[in-house]
Amino acid sequence: MTKTSHYFLLLLAAVSLAACTSTVVRKPAQADRPPAARPGTPPPPAGSVAVVKRGDTLYGIAFRNGLDVREVAAWNGIGPPYTIYPGQRLRLSPRAGARATPSTTAGATPRRAVSPGTSAGTGPRTPAATAGSPASATPRPTRPPATQGTTPPLPTPPAQPVASNFDWRWPAQGSLLNRFVAGEPTRQGIDIGGESGAPVQAAADGVVVYSGSGLVGYGELIIVKHNDAWLSAYGHNRARLVNEGAIVKAGQQIAVMGRTGAPREMLHFEIRHNGRPVDPMLYLPRR
């Protein structure tokens, strides 16, 4: 074999090896794409915008995005009664450099539930030992020194519910199917199982600020505003019995239980404080 033929065979082998090891690039299939937004999705990132569709309300848009309606109104220069129009573009975050609204100010200390007979932020106190008293003379047990370079973590106190000052009622009779799970997008409330046609009642006095089926995943939905900070939501109804603007009383029937947007007859119930879901079981009476 000549030297030229030898070089030719080596070149042919190198080309064949490169063809075998080339990387195949494919377009992502439908299953590879991220799922669509689901109920309870965390607040949108900075710069997000919502385009108003026919039937939308500012309360519905804020609820869908986990925001306080007062924040959305302030970011877009909208005053009460929060009228919006189809095609309108709404900011879902403050402008860069804008001051935070009172409900989202960083470092703010939330109000907490206070037990009867105690003052907010206080607890049982231990009398200070006086000089010369037996307590001050008793030697304290010494702790073993911490390992150099490490600091023992401080225990985290359990979170307490924010005081609502409402006499909440159960919105429906039935078995508890699912409970609230913080941070879980599909578990931002509780699910109460029941029979189709069972009454759904307002959990507290308020005014209806949303009555429709435009929020994906909630079916026929009603949202009741109790004050500027507190809302309650009632989803998967078979029929809605109240319209937006209606004033309702605690215990008043506002809907009929169904399964719109759900695998079975149930009521999905949420309580939100400043637009953020809280655990309804911390507020509903035991039964």
PDB file of N, CA, C and O in Angstrom, residues 25 41 53 63 65 71 78 80 84 94 112 128 141 148 170 175 178 181 193 218-219 237 250 252 256 264 281:
ATOM      1  N   VAL A  25     -30.182  17.241  17.238  1.00  0.00           N
ATOM      2  CA  VAL A  25     -30.952  18.267  17.932  1.00  0.00           C
ATOM      3  C   VAL A  25     -32.390  18.172  17.475  1.00  0.00           C
ATOM      4  O   VAL A  25     -32.675  18.209  16.276  1.00  0.00           O
ATOM      5  N   THR A  41     -50.989  30.256  41.440  1.00  0.00           N
ATOM      6  CA  THR A  41     -49.648  30.531  40.957  1.00  0.00           C
ATOM      7  C   THR A  41     -49.040  31.697  41.723  1.00  0.00           C
ATOM      8  O   THR A  41     -49.718  32.687  41.990  1.00  0.00           O
ATOM      9  N   LYS A  53     -59.580  41.213  29.282  1.00  0.00           N
ATOM     10  CA  LYS A  53     -60.521  40.590  28.354  1.00  0.00           C
ATOM     11  C   LYS A  53     -61.942  40.903  28.781  1.00  0.00           C
ATOM     12  O   LYS A  53     -62.193  41.300  29.921  1.00  0.00           O
ATOM     13  N   PHE A  63     -56.815  38.375  41.902  1.00  0.00           N
ATOM     14  CA  PHE A  63     -56.968  37.062  42.529  1.00  0.00           C
ATOM     15  C   PHE A  63     -56.214  36.007  41.738  1.00  0.00           C
ATOM     16  O   PHE A  63     -55.517  35.156  42.302  1.00  0.00           O
ATOM     17  N   ASN A  65     -53.619  36.257  39.993  1.00  0.00           N
ATOM     18  CA  ASN A  65     -52.167  36.408  40.071  1.00  0.00           C
ATOM     19  C   ASN A  65     -51.643  36.486  41.501  1.00  0.00           C
ATOM     20  O   ASN A  65     -50.465  36.784  41.713  1.00  0.00           O
ATOM     21  N   GLU A  71     -52.948  46.954  45.360  1.00  0.00           N
ATOM     22  CA  GLU A  71     -51.637  47.087  44.732  1.00  0.00           C
ATOM     23  C   GLU A  71     -51.780  47.276  43.228  1.00  0.00           C
ATOM     24  O   GLU A  71     -51.180  48.180  42.633  1.00  0.00           O
ATOM     25  N   ILE A  78     -55.531  53.413  38.992  1.00  0.00           N
ATOM     26  CA  ILE A  78     -56.976  53.180  38.922  1.00  0.00           C
ATOM     27  C   ILE A  78     -57.575  53.374  40.309  1.00  0.00           C
ATOM     28  O   ILE A  78     -57.101  52.790  41.282  1.00  0.00           O
ATOM     29  N   PRO A  80     -61.169  53.577  42.971  1.00  0.00           N
ATOM     30  CA  PRO A  80     -62.476  52.933  43.125  1.00  0.00           C
ATOM     31  C   PRO A  80     -63.485  53.585  42.193  1.00  0.00           C
ATOM     32  O   PRO A  80     -63.399  54.791  41.953  1.00  0.00           O
ATOM     33  N   ILE A  84     -62.299  48.790  34.623  1.00  0.00           N
ATOM     34  CA  ILE A  84     -61.302  48.483  33.605  1.00  0.00           C
ATOM     35  C   ILE A  84     -62.021  48.173  32.302  1.00  0.00           C
ATOM     36  O   ILE A  84     -63.236  47.935  32.283  1.00  0.00           O
ATOM     37  N   PRO A  94     -44.861  46.812  40.519  1.00  0.00           N
ATOM     38  CA  PRO A  94     -44.581  48.254  40.549  1.00  0.00           C
ATOM     39  C   PRO A  94     -43.502  48.630  39.549  1.00  0.00           C
ATOM     40  O   PRO A  94     -42.676  47.796  39.155  1.00  0.00           O
ATOM     41  N   ARG A 112     -50.724  39.817  64.464  1.00  0.00           N
ATOM     42  CA  ARG A 112     -50.910  38.415  64.794  1.00  0.00           C
ATOM     43  C   ARG A 112     -52.120  38.243  65.685  1.00  0.00           C
ATOM     44  O   ARG A 112     -52.550  39.169  66.361  1.00  0.00           O
ATOM     45  N   ALA A 128     -37.620  39.195  87.256  1.00  0.00           N
ATOM     46  CA  ALA A 128     -36.154  39.278  87.264  1.00  0.00           C
ATOM     47  C   ALA A 128     -35.636  38.980  88.662  1.00  0.00           C
ATOM     48  O   ALA A 128     -36.198  39.390  89.675  1.00  0.00           O
ATOM     49  N   PRO A 141     -26.257  25.682  84.866  1.00  0.00           N
ATOM     50  CA  PRO A 141     -25.466  24.615  84.220  1.00  0.00           C
ATOM     51  C   PRO A 141     -24.764  25.171  83.002  1.00  0.00           C
ATOM     52  O   PRO A 141     -25.306  25.986  82.258  1.00  0.00           O
ATOM     53  N   GLN A 148     -15.849  25.238  66.896  1.00  0.00           N
ATOM     54  CA  GLN A 148     -15.291  26.460  66.341  1.00  0.00           C
ATOM     55  C   GLN A 148     -15.746  26.633  64.895  1.00  0.00           C
ATOM     56  O   GLN A 148     -15.706  25.714  64.096  1.00  0.00           O
ATOM     57  N   TRP A 170     -68.541  27.954  58.346  1.00  0.00           N
ATOM     58  CA  TRP A 170     -68.279  26.993  57.290  1.00  0.00           C
ATOM     59  C   TRP A 170     -69.175  27.326  56.097  1.00  0.00           C
ATOM     60  O   TRP A 170     -70.382  27.530  56.263  1.00  0.00           O
ATOM     61  N   SER A 175     -67.710  16.477  53.789  1.00  0.00           N
ATOM     62  CA  SER A 175     -66.427  15.968  54.269  1.00  0.00           C
ATOM     63  C   SER A 175     -65.285  16.810  53.715  1.00  0.00           C
ATOM     64  O   SER A 175     -65.362  17.357  52.613  1.00  0.00           O
ATOM     65  N   ASN A 178     -59.553  17.944  50.892  1.00  0.00           N
ATOM     66  CA  ASN A 178     -58.167  18.413  50.787  1.00  0.00           C
ATOM     67  C   ASN A 178     -57.980  19.612  51.696  1.00  0.00           C
ATOM     68  O   ASN A 178     -58.887  20.440  51.848  1.00  0.00           O
ATOM     69  N   VAL A 181     -52.118  23.742  51.780  1.00  0.00           N
ATOM     70  CA  VAL A 181     -50.687  23.473  51.868  1.00  0.00           C
ATOM     71  C   VAL A 181     -49.958  24.717  51.381  1.00  0.00           C
ATOM     72  O   VAL A 181     -50.089  25.108  50.218  1.00  0.00           O
ATOM     73  N   GLY A 193     -66.284  18.178  50.155  1.00  0.00           N
ATOM     74  CA  GLY A 193     -67.108  17.327  49.323  1.00  0.00           C
ATOM     75  C   GLY A 193     -68.564  17.363  49.759  1.00  0.00           C
ATOM     76  O   GLY A 193     -68.879  17.560  50.936  1.00  0.00           O
ATOM     77  N   TYR A 218     -61.124  27.235  38.440  1.00  0.00           N
ATOM     78  CA  TYR A 218     -62.048  27.473  39.549  1.00  0.00           C
ATOM     79  C   TYR A 218     -63.506  27.218  39.167  1.00  0.00           C
ATOM     80  O   TYR A 218     -64.375  27.259  40.027  1.00  0.00           O
ATOM     81  N   GLY A 219     -63.790  26.980  37.889  1.00  0.00           N
ATOM     82  CA  GLY A 219     -65.166  26.778  37.471  1.00  0.00           C
ATOM     83  C   GLY A 219     -65.997  28.025  37.718  1.00  0.00           C
ATOM     84  O   GLY A 219     -65.542  29.156  37.551  1.00  0.00           O
ATOM     85  N   ASN A 237     -68.834  25.826  41.630  1.00  0.00           N
ATOM     86  CA  ASN A 237     -70.282  25.812  41.845  1.00  0.00           C
ATOM     87  C   ASN A 237     -71.025  25.345  40.593  1.00  0.00           C
ATOM     88  O   ASN A 237     -70.564  25.541  39.462  1.00  0.00           O
ATOM     89  N   ALA A 250     -73.345  36.662  56.494  1.00  0.00           N
ATOM     90  CA  ALA A 250     -72.791  35.362  56.869  1.00  0.00           C
ATOM     91  C   ALA A 250     -73.906  34.327  56.946  1.00  0.00           C
ATOM     92  O   ALA A 250     -74.942  34.569  57.569  1.00  0.00           O
ATOM     93  N   GLN A 252     -75.710  33.306  54.399  1.00  0.00           N
ATOM     94  CA  GLN A 252     -76.633  33.464  53.270  1.00  0.00           C
ATOM     95  C   GLN A 252     -76.190  32.586  52.110  1.00  0.00           C
ATOM     96  O   GLN A 252     -75.009  32.522  51.778  1.00  0.00           O
ATOM     97  N   VAL A 256     -74.846  27.156  44.420  1.00  0.00           N
ATOM     98  CA  VAL A 256     -75.255  25.758  44.520  1.00  0.00           C
ATOM     99  C   VAL A 256     -74.038  24.900  44.213  1.00  0.00           C
ATOM    100  O   VAL A 256     -73.354  25.116  43.210  1.00  0.00           O
ATOM    101  N   ARG A 264     -65.219  16.016  40.843  1.00  0.00           N
ATOM    102  CA  ARG A 264     -66.406  15.555  41.564  1.00  0.00           C
ATOM    103  C   ARG A 264     -67.098  16.743  42.198  1.00  0.00           C
ATOM    104  O   ARG A 264     -66.590  17.868  42.177  1.00  0.00           O
ATOM    105  N   MET A 281     -58.505  26.679  57.762  1.00  0.00           N
ATOM    106  CA  MET A 281     -58.744  25.905  58.978  1.00  0.00           C
ATOM    107  C   MET A 281     -58.309  26.655  60.229  1.00  0.00           C
ATOM    108  O   MET A 281     -58.723  26.308  61.338  1.00  0.00           O
TER     109      MET A 281
END
